[in-house]
Coordinates of C-alpha atoms and ligand atoms in Angstrom, one line a residue:
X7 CA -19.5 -3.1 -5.9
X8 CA -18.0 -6.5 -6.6
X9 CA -15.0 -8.1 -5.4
X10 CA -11.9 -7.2 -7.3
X11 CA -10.2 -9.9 -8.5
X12 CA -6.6 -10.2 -6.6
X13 CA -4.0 -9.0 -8.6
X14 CA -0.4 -10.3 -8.9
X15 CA 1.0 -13.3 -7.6
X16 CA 0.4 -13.5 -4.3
X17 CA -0.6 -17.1 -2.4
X18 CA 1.3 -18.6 -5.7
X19 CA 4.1 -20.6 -6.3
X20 CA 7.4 -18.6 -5.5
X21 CA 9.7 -18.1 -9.0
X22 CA 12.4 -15.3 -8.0
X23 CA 15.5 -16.9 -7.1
X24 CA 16.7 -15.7 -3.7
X25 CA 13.2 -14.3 -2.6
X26 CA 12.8 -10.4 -3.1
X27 CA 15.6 -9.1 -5.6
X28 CA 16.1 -5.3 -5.9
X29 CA 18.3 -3.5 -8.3
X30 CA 19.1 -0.4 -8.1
X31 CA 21.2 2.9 -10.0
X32 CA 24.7 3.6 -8.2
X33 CA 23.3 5.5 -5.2
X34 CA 20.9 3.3 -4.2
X35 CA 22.1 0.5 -2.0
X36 CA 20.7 1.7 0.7
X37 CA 17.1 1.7 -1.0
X38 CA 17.4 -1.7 -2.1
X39 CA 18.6 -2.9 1.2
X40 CA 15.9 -0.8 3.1
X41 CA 13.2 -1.7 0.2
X42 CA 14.6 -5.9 0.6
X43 CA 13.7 -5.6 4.2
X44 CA 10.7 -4.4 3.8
X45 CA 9.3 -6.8 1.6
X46 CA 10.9 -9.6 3.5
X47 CA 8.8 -8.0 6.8
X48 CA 5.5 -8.3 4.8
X49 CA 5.2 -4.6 2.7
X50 CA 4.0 -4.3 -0.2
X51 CA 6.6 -4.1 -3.2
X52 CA 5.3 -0.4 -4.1
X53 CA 5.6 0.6 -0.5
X54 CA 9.0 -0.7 0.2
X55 CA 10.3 0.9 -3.2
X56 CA 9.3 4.2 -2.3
X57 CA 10.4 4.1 1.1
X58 CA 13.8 3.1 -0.2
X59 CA 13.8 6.1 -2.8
X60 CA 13.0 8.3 -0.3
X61 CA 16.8 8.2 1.4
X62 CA 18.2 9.5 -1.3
X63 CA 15.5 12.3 -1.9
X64 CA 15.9 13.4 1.6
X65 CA 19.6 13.4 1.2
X66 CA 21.0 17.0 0.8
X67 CA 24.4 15.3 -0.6
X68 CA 23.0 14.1 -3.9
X69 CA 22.7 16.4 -6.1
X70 CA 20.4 14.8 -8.9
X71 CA 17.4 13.8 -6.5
X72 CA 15.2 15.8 -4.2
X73 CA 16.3 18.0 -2.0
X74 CA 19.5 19.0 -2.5
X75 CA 19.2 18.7 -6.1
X76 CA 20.6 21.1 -8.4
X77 CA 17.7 23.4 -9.6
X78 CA 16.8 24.5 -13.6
X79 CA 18.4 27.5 -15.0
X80 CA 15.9 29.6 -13.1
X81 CA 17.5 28.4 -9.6
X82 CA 14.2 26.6 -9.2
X83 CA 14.4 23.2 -8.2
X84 CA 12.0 20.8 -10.1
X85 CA 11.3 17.0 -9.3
X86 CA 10.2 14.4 -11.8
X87 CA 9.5 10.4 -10.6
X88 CA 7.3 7.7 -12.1
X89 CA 6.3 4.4 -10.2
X90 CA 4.7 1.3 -11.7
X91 CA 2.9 -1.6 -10.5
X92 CA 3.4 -5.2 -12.5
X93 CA 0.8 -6.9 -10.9
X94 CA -2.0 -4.1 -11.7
X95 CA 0.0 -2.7 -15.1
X96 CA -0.7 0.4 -13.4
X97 CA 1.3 3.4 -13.4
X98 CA 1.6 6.8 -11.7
X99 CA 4.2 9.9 -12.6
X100 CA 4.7 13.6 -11.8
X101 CA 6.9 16.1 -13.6
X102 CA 8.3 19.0 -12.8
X103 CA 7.1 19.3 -9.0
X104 CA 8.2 22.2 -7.2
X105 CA 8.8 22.2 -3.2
X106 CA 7.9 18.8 -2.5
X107 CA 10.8 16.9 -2.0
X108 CA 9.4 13.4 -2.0
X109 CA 8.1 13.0 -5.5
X110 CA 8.4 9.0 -5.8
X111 CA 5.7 9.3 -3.1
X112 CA 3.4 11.7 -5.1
X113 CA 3.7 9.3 -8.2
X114 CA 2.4 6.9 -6.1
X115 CA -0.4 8.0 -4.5
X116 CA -1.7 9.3 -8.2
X117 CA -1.0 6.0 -9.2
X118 CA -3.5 4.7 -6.3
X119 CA -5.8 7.7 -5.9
X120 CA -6.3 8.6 -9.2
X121 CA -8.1 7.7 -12.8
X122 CA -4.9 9.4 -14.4
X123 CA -1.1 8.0 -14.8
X124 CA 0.9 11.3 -15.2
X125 CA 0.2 15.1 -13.7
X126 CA 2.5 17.9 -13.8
X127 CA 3.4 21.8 -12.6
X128 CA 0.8 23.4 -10.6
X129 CA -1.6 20.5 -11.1
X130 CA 0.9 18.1 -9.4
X131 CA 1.6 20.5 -6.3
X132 CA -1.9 21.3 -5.9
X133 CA -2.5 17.3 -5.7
X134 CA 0.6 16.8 -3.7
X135 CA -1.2 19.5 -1.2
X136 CA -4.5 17.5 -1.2
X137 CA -3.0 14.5 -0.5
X138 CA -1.2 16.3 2.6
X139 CA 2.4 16.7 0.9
X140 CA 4.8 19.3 3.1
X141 CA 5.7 22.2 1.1
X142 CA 9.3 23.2 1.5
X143 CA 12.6 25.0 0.0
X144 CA 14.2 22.5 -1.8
X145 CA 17.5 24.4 -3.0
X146 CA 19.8 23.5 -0.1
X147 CA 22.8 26.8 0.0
X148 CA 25.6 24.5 -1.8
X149 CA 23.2 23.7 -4.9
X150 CA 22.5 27.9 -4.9
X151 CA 26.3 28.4 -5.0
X152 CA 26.5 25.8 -7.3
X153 CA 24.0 27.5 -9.8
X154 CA 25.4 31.1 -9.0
X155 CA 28.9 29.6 -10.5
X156 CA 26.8 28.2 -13.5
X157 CA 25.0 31.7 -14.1
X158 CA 28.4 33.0 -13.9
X159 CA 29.9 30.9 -16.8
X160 CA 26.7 31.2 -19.4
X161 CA 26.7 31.2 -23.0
X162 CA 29.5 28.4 -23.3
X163 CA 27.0 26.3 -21.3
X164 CA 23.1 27.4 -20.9
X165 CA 20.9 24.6 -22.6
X166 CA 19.9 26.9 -25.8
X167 CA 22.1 25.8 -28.4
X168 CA 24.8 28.3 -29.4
X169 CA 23.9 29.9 -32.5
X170 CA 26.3 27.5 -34.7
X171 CA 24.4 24.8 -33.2
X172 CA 21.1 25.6 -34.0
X173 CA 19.5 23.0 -35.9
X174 CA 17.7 24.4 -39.1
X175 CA 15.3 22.8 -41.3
X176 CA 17.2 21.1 -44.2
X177 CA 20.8 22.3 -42.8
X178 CA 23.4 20.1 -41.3
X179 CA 25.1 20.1 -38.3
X180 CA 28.3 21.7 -36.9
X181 CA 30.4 20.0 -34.5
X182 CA 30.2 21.2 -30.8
X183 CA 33.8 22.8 -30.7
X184 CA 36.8 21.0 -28.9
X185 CA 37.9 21.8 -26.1
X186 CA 34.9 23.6 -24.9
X187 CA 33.3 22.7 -21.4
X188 CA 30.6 19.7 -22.2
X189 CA 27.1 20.0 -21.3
X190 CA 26.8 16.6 -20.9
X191 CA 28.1 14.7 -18.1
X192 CA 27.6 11.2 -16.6
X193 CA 25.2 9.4 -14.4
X194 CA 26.4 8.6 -11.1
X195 CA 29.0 7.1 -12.5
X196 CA 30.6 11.2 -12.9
X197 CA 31.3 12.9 -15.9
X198 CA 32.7 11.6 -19.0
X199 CA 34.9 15.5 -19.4
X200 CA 35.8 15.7 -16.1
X201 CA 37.5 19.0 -17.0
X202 CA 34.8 21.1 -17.3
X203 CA 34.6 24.0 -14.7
X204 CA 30.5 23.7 -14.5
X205 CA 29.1 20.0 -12.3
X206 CA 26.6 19.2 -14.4
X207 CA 24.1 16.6 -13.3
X208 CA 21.9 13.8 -15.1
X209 CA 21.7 11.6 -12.0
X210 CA 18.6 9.9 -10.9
X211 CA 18.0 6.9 -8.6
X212 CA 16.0 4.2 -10.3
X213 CA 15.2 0.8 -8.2
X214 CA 13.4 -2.1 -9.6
X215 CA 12.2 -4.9 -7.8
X216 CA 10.7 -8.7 -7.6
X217 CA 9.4 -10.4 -5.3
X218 CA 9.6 -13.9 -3.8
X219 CA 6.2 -14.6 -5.4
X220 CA 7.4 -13.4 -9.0
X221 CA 5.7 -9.8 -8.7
X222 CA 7.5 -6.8 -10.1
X223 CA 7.9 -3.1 -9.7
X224 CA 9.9 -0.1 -10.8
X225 CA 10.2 3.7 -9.8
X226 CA 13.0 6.3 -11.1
X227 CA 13.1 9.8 -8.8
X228 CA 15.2 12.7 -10.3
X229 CA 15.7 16.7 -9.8
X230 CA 16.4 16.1 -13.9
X231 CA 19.5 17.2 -15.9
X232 CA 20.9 20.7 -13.9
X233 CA 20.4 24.0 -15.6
X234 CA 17.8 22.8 -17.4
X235 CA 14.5 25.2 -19.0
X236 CA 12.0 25.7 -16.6
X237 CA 9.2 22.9 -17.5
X238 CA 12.0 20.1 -19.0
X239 CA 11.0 16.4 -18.1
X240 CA 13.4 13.8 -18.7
X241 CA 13.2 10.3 -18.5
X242 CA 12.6 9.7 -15.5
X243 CA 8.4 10.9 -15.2
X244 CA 7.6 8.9 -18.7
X245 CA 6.1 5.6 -18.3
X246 CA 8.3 3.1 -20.5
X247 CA 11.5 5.2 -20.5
X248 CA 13.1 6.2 -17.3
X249 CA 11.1 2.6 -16.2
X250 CA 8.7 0.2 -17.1
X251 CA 7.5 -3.0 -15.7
X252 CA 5.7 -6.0 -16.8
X253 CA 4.3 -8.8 -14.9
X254 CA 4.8 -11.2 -17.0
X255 CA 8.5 -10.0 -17.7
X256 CA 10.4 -8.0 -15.1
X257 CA 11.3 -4.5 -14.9
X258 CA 13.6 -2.1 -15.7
X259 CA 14.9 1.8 -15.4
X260 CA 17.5 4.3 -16.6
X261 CA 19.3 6.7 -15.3
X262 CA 21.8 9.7 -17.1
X263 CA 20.8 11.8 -20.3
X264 CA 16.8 11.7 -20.2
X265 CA 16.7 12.9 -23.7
X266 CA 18.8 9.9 -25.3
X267 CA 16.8 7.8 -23.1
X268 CA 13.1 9.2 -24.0
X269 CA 13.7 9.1 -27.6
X270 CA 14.4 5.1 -27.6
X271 CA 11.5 4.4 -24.8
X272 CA 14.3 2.9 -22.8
X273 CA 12.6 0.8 -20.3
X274 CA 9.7 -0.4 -22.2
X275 CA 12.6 -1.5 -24.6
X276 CA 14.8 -3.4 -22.4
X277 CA 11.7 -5.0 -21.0
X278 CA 10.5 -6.3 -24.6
X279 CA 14.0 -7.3 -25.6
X280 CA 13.8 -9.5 -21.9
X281 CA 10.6 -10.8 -23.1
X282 CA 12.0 -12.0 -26.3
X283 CA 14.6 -14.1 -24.1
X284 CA 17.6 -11.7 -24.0
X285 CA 18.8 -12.0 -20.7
X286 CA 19.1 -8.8 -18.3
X287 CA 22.2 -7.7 -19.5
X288 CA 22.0 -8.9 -22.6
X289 CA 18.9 -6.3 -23.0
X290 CA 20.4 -3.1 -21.5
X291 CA 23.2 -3.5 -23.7
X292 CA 21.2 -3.9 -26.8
X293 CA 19.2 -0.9 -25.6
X294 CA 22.3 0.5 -24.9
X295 CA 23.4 0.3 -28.5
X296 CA 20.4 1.3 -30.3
X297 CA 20.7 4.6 -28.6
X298 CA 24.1 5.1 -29.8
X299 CA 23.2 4.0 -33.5
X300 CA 20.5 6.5 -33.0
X301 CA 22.5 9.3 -31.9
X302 CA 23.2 11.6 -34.7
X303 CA 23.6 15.0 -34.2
X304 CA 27.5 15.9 -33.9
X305 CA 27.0 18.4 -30.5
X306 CA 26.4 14.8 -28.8
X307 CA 29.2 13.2 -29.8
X308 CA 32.6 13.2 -29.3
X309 CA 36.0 13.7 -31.5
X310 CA 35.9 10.0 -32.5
X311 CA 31.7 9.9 -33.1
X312 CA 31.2 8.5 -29.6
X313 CA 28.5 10.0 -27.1
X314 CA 29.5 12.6 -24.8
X315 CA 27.4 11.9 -22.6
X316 CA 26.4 8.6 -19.8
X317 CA 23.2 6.1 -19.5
X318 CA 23.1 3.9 -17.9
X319 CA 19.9 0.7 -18.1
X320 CA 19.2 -1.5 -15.5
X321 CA 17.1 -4.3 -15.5
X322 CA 15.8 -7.2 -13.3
X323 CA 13.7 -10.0 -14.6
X324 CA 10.7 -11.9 -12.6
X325 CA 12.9 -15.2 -12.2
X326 CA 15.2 -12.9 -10.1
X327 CA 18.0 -12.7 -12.7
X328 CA 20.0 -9.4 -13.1
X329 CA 21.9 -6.7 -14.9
X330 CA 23.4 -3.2 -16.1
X331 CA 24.7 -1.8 -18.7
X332 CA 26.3 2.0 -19.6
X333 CA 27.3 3.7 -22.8
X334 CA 30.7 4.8 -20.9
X335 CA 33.0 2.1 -18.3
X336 CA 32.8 2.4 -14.4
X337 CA 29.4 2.6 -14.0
X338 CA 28.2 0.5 -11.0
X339 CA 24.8 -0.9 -9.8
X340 CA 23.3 -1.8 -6.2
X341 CA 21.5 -5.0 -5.7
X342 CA 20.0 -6.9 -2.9
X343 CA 19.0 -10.2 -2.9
X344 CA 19.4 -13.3 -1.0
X345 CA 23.5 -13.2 -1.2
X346 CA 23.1 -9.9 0.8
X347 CA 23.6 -6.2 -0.4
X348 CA 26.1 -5.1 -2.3
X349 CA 27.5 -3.0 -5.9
X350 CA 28.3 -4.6 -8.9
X351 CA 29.8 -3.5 -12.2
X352 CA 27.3 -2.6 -14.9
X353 CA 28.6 -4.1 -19.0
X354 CA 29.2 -1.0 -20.9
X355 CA 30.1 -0.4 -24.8
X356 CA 32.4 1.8 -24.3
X357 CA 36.1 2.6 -22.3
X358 CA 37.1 5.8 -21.0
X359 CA 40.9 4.2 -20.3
Ligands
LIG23 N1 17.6 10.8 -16.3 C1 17.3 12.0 -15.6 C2 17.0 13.1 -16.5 O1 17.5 13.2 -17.6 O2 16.2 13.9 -16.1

């Protein structure tokens, strides 16, 4: 077989600022620290991403990644990451993975080991088995408890719509009533209603990266909204919405309500609207907007035609420049980078003072 031509930028001239940058949702300064490290000791971008993801889906305490995370309406706990390469423009995703709690590292490997980008259910345990995945329980006690409560309070707040909700060929829509508990809820940022009974999650950690040689990657690892029907994907397994990379560009991710996020191709978007010179911020934001121009039906929204729900973009470009931006205020991101690790505040279009 003949050489393969070296991908990527490496032996070329350094163009991120700062060496390594990594950016990362709320929860995931200690990934970006952990992933900056790596790179900085020689790994591989890919590598040093998932190893940083990995923290959080090993931690028990977050309840919208791995294990820990709060299962589907079933009580079953289903996983859903994607990973992509810039260098290569490769991808690899799984989707709705039970009892493997490390699916950032699946993605990966069927990004490397594989001639497909995306496997799901059964097929994505049974390849998580081949490639020598441990099979566990991934519904920690305080996520059953939290479901029993959920199971508890149906009706008001399963993800079937309520029969006045049901959208009918041709009808309109009827408001979600007020004062009812909201499905919806924020990313890590915490819920927009904080009154209802019922913790409701759309959390995810997404972390982006560049390296000192200008090379980009992206993965997003979730255990998906809470409550949701058995098969749901999100976001967060689709290549170009819960992330997206391009070499030539940067890359970004999302994290909160996978639906609003799928149905604008987030990433992919934020990376085009980077490529046409907006600047990091600049293209979650406009991202950012579009979604809410684009969301229509009056369940989502709130009393004054704002959504009811939290996403936030995040976005790092290959020159090592920066940002994030929400739909709701207080929404923070992690980033690491040659002025050291820390959280900043992401833009948002809207305040909940
Ligand atoms: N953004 C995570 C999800 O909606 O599944």
């Amino acid at each position: 077989m003949a050489a393969q031509p070296e991908a990527g930028n490496a032996g070329k001239k350094v163009e991120a600022a700062g060496g390594p940058v990594l950016v990362a949702s709320g929860n995931g300064l200690r990934c970006t620290s952990l992933a900056r490290e790596m790179v900085l000791g020689g790994s591989n971008l890919l590598d040093a991403i998932v190893a940083g993801v990995k923290i959080v889906e090993d931690d028990p305490n977050d309840w919208s990644v791995g294990y820990g995370g709060l299962p589907n309406e079933e009580g079953v706990v289903e996983l859903d990451a994607s990973i992509m390469d810039g260098p290569l423009h490769r991808a690899g995703s799984v989707g709705a993975l039970r009892n493997i709690k490390n699916p950032a590292a699946v993605a990966l490997q069927v990004l490397r080991r594989t001639d497909h980008v995306m496997l799901v259910g059964e097929g994505a345990l049974k390849f998580a088995r081949a490639m020598g995945f441990k099979e566990e329980e991934l519904l920690t006690e305080e996520a059953r408890k939290e479901w029993l409560r959920w199971k508890a309070n149906l009706n008001k707040e399963d993800k079937w719509l309520d029969d006045d909700q049901v959208i009918r060929a041709g009808e309109g829509y009827t408001p979600r009533r007020t004062g009812e508990a909201s499905p919806h809820n924020a990313d890590p940022g915490g819920p927009i209603r904080p009154d209802s009974p019922i913790r409701h999650t759309t959390g995810t950690v997404h972390v982006s990266g560049v390296t000192g040689m200008g090379d980009v990657g992206s993965c997003t690892s979730t255990s998906g909204l809470s409550w949701k029907l058995p098969g749901r994907l999100g976001d967060s397994p689709i290549v170009g919405a819960g992330m997206y990379c391009d070499n030539a560009v940067g890359a970004a991710g999302a994290t909160g309500r996978g639906e609003a996020v799928i149905q604008v191709c987030g990433a992919f978007s934020i990376v085009q609207h980077m490529e046409a010179g907006l600047s990091p911020t600049e293209a979650c934001l406009a991202v950012a907007k579009r979604m809410v121009d684009r969301t229509r039906e009056k369940r989502l929204l709130d009393e004054k035609g704002r959504p009811a729900f939290n996403v936030t973009f995040y976005a790092v470009r290959k020159d090592g420049s920066h940002g994030s931006a929400s739909v709701w205020s207080g929404s923070r991101y992690a980033v690491s980078d040659g002025k050291g690790n820390r959280m900043e505040d992401s833009a948002f279009l809207f305040s909940k003072d």
